[in-house]
Coordinates of C-alpha atoms in Angstrom, one line a residue:
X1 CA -19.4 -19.7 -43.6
X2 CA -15.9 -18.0 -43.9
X3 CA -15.8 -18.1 -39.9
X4 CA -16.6 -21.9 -39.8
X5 CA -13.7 -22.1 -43.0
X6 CA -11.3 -20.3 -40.9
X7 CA -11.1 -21.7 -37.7
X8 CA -11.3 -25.6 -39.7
X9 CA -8.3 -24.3 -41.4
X10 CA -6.8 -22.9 -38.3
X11 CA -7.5 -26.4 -36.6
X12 CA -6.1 -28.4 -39.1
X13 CA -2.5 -26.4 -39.3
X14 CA -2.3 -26.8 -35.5
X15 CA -3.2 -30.5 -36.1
X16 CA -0.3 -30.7 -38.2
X17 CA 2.1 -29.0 -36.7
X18 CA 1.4 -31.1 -33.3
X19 CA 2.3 -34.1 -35.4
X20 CA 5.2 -33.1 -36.7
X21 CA 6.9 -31.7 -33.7
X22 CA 6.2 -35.3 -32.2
X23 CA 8.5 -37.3 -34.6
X24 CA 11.8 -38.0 -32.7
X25 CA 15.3 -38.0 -34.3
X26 CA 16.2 -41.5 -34.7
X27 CA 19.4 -42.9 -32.7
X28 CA 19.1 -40.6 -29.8
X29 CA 21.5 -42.5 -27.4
X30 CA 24.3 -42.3 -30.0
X31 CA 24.0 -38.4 -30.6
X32 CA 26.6 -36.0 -28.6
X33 CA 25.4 -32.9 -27.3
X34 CA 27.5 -30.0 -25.6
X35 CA 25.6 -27.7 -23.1
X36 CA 27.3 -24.6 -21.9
X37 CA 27.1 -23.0 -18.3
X38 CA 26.0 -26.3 -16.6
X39 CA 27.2 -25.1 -13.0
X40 CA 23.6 -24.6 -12.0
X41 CA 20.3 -23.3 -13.7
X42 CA 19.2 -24.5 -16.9
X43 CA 22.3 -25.8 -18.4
X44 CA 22.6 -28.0 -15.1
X45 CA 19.1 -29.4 -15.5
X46 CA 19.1 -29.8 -19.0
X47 CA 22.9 -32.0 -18.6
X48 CA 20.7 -34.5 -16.0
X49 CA 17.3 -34.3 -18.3
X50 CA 19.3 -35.7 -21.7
X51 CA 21.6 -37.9 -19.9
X52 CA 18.4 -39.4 -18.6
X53 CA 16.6 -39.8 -22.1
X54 CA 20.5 -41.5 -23.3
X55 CA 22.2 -39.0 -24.9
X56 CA 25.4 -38.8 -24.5
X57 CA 26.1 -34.8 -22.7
X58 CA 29.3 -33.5 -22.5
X59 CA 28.5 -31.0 -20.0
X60 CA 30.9 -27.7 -20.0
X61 CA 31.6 -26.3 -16.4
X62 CA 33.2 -23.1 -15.4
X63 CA 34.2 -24.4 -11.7
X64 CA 35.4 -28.1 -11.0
X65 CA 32.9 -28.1 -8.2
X66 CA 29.9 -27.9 -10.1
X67 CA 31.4 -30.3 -12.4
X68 CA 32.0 -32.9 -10.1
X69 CA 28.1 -32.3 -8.2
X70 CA 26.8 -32.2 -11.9
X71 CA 29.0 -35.6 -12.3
X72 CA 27.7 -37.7 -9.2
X73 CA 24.2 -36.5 -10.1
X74 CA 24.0 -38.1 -13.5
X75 CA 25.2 -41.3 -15.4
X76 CA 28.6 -42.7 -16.6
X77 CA 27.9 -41.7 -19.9
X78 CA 28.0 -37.9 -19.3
X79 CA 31.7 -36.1 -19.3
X80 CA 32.5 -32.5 -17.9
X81 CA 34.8 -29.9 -19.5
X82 CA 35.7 -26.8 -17.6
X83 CA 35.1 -24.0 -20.2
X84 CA 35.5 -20.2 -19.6
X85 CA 33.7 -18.7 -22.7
X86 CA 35.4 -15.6 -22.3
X87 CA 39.1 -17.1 -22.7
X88 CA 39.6 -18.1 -26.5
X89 CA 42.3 -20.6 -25.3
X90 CA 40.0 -22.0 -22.7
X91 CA 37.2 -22.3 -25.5
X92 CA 39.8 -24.2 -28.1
X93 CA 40.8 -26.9 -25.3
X94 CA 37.3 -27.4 -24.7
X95 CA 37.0 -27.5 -29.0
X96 CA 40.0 -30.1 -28.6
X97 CA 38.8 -31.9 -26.5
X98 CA 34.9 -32.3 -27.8
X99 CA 36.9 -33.0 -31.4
X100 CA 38.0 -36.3 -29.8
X101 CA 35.0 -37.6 -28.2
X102 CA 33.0 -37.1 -30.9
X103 CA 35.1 -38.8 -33.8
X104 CA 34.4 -38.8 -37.4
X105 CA 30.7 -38.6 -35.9
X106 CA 30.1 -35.0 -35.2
X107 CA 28.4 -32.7 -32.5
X108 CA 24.7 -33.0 -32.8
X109 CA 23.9 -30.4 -30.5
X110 CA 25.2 -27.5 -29.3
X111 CA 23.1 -25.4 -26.3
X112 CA 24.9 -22.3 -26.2
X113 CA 23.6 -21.6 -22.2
X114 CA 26.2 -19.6 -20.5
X115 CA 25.7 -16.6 -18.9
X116 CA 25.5 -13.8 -16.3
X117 CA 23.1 -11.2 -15.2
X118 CA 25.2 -8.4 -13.6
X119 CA 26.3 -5.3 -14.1
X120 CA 22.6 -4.3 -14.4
X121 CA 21.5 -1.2 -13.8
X122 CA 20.3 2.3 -15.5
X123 CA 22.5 2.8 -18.3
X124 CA 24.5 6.0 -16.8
X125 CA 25.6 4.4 -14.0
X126 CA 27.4 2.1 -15.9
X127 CA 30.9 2.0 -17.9
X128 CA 32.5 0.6 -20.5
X129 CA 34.0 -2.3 -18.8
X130 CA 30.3 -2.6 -17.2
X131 CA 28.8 -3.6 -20.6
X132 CA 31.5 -5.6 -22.6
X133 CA 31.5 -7.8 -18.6
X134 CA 28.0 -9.4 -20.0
X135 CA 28.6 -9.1 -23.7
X136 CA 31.9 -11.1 -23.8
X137 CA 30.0 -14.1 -21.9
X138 CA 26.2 -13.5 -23.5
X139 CA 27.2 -12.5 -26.8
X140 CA 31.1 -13.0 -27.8
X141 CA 31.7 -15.8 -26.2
X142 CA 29.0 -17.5 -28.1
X143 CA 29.8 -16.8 -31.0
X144 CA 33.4 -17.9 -30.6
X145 CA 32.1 -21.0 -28.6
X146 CA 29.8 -21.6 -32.1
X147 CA 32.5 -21.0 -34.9
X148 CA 35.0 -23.0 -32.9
X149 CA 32.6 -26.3 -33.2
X150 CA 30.1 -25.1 -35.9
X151 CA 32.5 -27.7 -38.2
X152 CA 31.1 -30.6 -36.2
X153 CA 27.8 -29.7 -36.0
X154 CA 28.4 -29.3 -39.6
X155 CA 29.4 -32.8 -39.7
X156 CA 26.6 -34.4 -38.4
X157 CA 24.0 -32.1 -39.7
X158 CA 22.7 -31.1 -36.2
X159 CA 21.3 -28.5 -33.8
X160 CA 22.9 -25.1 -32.5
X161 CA 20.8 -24.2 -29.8
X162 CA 21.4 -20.7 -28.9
X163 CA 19.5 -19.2 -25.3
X164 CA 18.0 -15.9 -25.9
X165 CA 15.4 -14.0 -23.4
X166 CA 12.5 -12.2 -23.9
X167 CA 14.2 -9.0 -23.1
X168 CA 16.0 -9.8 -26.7
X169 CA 13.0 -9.1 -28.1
X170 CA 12.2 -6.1 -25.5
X171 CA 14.7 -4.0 -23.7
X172 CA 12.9 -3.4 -20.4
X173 CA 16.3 -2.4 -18.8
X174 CA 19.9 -0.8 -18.9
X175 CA 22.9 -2.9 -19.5
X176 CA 24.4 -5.1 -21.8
X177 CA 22.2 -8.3 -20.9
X178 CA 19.1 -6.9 -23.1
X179 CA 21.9 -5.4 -25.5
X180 CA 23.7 -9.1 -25.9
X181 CA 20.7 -11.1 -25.9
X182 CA 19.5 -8.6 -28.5
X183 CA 22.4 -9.8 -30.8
X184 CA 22.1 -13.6 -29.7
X185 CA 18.6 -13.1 -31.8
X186 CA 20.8 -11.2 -34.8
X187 CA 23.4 -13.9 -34.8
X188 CA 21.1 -16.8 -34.5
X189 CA 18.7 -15.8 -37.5
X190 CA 22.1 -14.9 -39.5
X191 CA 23.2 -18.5 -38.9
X192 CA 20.4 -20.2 -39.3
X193 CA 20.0 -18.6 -42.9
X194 CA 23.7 -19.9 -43.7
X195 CA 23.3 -23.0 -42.2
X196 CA 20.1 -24.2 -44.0
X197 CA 21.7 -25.6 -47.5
X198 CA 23.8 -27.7 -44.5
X199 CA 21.0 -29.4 -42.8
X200 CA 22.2 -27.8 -39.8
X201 CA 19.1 -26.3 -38.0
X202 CA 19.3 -23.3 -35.7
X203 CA 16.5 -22.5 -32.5
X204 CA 16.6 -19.7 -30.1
X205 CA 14.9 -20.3 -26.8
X206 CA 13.5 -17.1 -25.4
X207 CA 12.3 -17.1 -21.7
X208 CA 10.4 -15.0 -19.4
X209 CA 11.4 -14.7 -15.8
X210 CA 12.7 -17.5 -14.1
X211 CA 14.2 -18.0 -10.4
X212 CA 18.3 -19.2 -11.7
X213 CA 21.6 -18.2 -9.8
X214 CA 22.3 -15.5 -11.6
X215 CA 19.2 -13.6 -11.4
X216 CA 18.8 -14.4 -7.6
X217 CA 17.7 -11.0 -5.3
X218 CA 20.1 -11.1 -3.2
X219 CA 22.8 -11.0 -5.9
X220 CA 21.2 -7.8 -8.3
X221 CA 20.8 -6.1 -5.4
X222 CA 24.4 -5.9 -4.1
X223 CA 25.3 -5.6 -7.9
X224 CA 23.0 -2.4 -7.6
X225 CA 23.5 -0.6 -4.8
X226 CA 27.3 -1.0 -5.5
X227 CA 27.4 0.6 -8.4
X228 CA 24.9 3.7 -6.6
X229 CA 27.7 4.1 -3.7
X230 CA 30.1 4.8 -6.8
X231 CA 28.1 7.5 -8.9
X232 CA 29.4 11.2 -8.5
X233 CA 27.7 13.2 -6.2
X234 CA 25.6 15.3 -9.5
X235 CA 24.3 11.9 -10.5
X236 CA 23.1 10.8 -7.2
X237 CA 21.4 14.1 -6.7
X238 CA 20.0 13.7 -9.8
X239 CA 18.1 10.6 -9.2
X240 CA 17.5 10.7 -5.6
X241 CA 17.6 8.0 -3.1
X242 CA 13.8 7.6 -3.3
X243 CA 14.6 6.2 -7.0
X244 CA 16.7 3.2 -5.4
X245 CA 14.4 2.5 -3.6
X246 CA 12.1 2.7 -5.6
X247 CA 14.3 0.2 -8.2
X248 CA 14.3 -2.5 -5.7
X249 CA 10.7 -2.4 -4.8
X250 CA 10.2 -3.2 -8.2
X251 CA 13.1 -5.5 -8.5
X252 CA 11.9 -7.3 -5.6
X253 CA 8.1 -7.5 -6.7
X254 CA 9.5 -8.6 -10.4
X255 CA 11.7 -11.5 -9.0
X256 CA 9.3 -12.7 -6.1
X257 CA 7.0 -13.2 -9.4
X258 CA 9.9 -15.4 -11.2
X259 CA 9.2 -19.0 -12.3
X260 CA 10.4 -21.9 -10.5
X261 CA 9.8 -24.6 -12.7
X262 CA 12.4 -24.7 -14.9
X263 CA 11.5 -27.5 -17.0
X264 CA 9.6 -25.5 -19.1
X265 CA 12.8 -23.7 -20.0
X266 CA 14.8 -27.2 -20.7
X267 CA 11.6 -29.2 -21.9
X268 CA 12.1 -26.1 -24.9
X269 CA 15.5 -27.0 -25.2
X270 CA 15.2 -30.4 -25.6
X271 CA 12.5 -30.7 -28.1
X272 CA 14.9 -28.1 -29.8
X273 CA 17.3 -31.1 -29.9
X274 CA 15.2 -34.2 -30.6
X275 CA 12.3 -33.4 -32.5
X276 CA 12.5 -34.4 -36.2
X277 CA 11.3 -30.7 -36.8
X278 CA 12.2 -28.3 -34.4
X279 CA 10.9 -24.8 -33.9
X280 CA 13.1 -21.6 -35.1
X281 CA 11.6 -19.9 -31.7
X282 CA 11.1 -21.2 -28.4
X283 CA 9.1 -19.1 -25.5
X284 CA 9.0 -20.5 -22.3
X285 CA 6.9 -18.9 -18.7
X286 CA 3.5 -17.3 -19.0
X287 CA 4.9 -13.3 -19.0
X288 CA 7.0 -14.6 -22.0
X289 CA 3.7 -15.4 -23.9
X290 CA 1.3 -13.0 -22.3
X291 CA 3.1 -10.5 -21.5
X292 CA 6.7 -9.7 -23.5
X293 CA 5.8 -11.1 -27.0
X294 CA 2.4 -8.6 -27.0
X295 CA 4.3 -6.1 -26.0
X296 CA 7.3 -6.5 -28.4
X297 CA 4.4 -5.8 -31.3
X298 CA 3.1 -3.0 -30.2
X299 CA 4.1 0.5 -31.4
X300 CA 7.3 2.1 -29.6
X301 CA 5.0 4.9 -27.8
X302 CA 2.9 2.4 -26.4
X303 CA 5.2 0.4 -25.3
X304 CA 7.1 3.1 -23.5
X305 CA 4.2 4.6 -21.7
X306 CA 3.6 1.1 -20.4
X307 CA 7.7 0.5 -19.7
X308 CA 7.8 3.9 -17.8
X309 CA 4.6 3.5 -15.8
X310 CA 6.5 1.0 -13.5
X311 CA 9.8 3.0 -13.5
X312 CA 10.7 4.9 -10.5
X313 CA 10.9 8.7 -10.8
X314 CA 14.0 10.9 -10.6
X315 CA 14.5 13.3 -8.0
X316 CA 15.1 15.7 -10.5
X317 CA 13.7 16.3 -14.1
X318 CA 15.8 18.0 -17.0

């Protein structure tokens, strides 16, 4: 009896929440969004996927050549920036210049989308500069992209859409991209909590492995074996060469596994956008929901002694 009860009650919340994330925002085609890092990779697709359902994109560029390909690939009705997220006067020209396109309107959406991969690698091979590299693009540059226009998303009582990873949830590596996406999460519930009595609403899209430019082989690779020609000699000797090669066995078997389709990333991103209700989380690829998410509730033991199982070894233990 309480079985039957259960799952009817289980069917019916599903039921409801299916409906709900179907209702639209009205006036779609009159709504402003600003994507950031639209040189390739999600951002890129996303740009073409809303300027094809007639929003109007303003689509920020770091390089005037992906601006101009993302340009000829898409309607009149979507404009390029170039934006460096890491320059606060880059990111207030780009404010500016958003502030008059928009109007007395407002920003509907911002997708916060910008980012890099590299320097990756075990955390004592790294420095400083290493780290603050991916936060000041992942992490500090969205913020300061966000407070810059958060008054016209204000405005207009819109979206911040903020790209997180599972490996926010999950450090599974060294480096600051699990360490900035980490605080992408922090700052995205924070504002999302502030926001509410605003109408603004606040969604985190958290993917799995996907096959992007900035997580291509080739380029981790060279990022990696780089920064193992520059270790002292005590450090090398400490890991051992069999433990690089070891890494990119399993680097290699980890991106040959990546997701191509892409959509399921952007799809995320734009029901983020349009839907009447959108979700606070958003995970997208099958080791995202399978994999990462079960993992991220386990207890810290178990999870390490299923981390470290696919680590290489040292050359030499403490």
């Amino acid at each position: 009896m309480w079985l039957y009860l259960t799952v009817a009650l289980v069917g019916l919340y599903l039921l409801r929440r299916w409906h709900r994330e179907r209702q639209t925002v009205p006036g779609l085609s009159e709504k402003y969004v600003l994507i950031t890092g639209c040189d390739s990779g999600f951002g890129n697709l996303l740009a073409r996927q809303l300027d094809a359902r007639g929003l109007r994109v303003l689509a920020a560029c770091l390089g005037e050549e992906g601006a101009a390909q993302l340009r000829a690939a898409a309607s009149s009705r979507l404009q390029t920036v170039l934006l460096d997220v890491t320059s606060s006067q880059s990111i207030a020209a780009a404010a500016a210049w958003v502030r008059e396109r928009v109007g007395d309107q407002g920003l509907w959406g911002l997708v916060n989308n910008a980012g890099i991969a590299v320097p990756t690698a075990p955390n004592e091979w790294l420095t400083k500069d290493d780290f603050v590299k991916v936060l000041d693009v992942i992490l500090v540059g969205l913020i300061e992209v966000t407070l810059s226009l958060l008054p016209l998303v204000r405005q207009a009582q819109g979206r911040v859409v903020n790209v997180a990873s599972m490996v926010g949830r999950l450090a599974a590596f060294g480096g600051g991209y699990c360490i900035s996406k980490f605080g992408v999460e922090a700052f995205s519930d924070s504002l999302r909590i502030e926001m509410h009595s605003f109408g603004v609403k606040v969604s985190v899209i958290e993917p799995g492995y996907f096959k992007t430019m900035i997580s291509s082989n080739e380029k981790l690779e060279k990022n990696f074996l780089s920064l193992w020609e520059k270790l002292p000699g005590e450090t090398k000797a400490s890991y051992g060469e069999n433990y690089v090669k070891e890494f990119l066995v399993v680097l290699r078997k980890m991106l040959n596994k990546a997701n191509s389709k892409l959509t399921l990333v952007t799809d995320c991103m734009e029901h983020a956008l349009t839907s009447r209700f959108p979700r606070t989380r958003y995970s997208a690829g099958w080791d995202a929901k399978l994999v990462y998410i079960p993992l991220s509730y386990l207890p810290s033991a178990l999870t390490d002694m299923i981390l470290t199982w696919w680590y290489p070894t040292p050359g030499r233990r403490a």
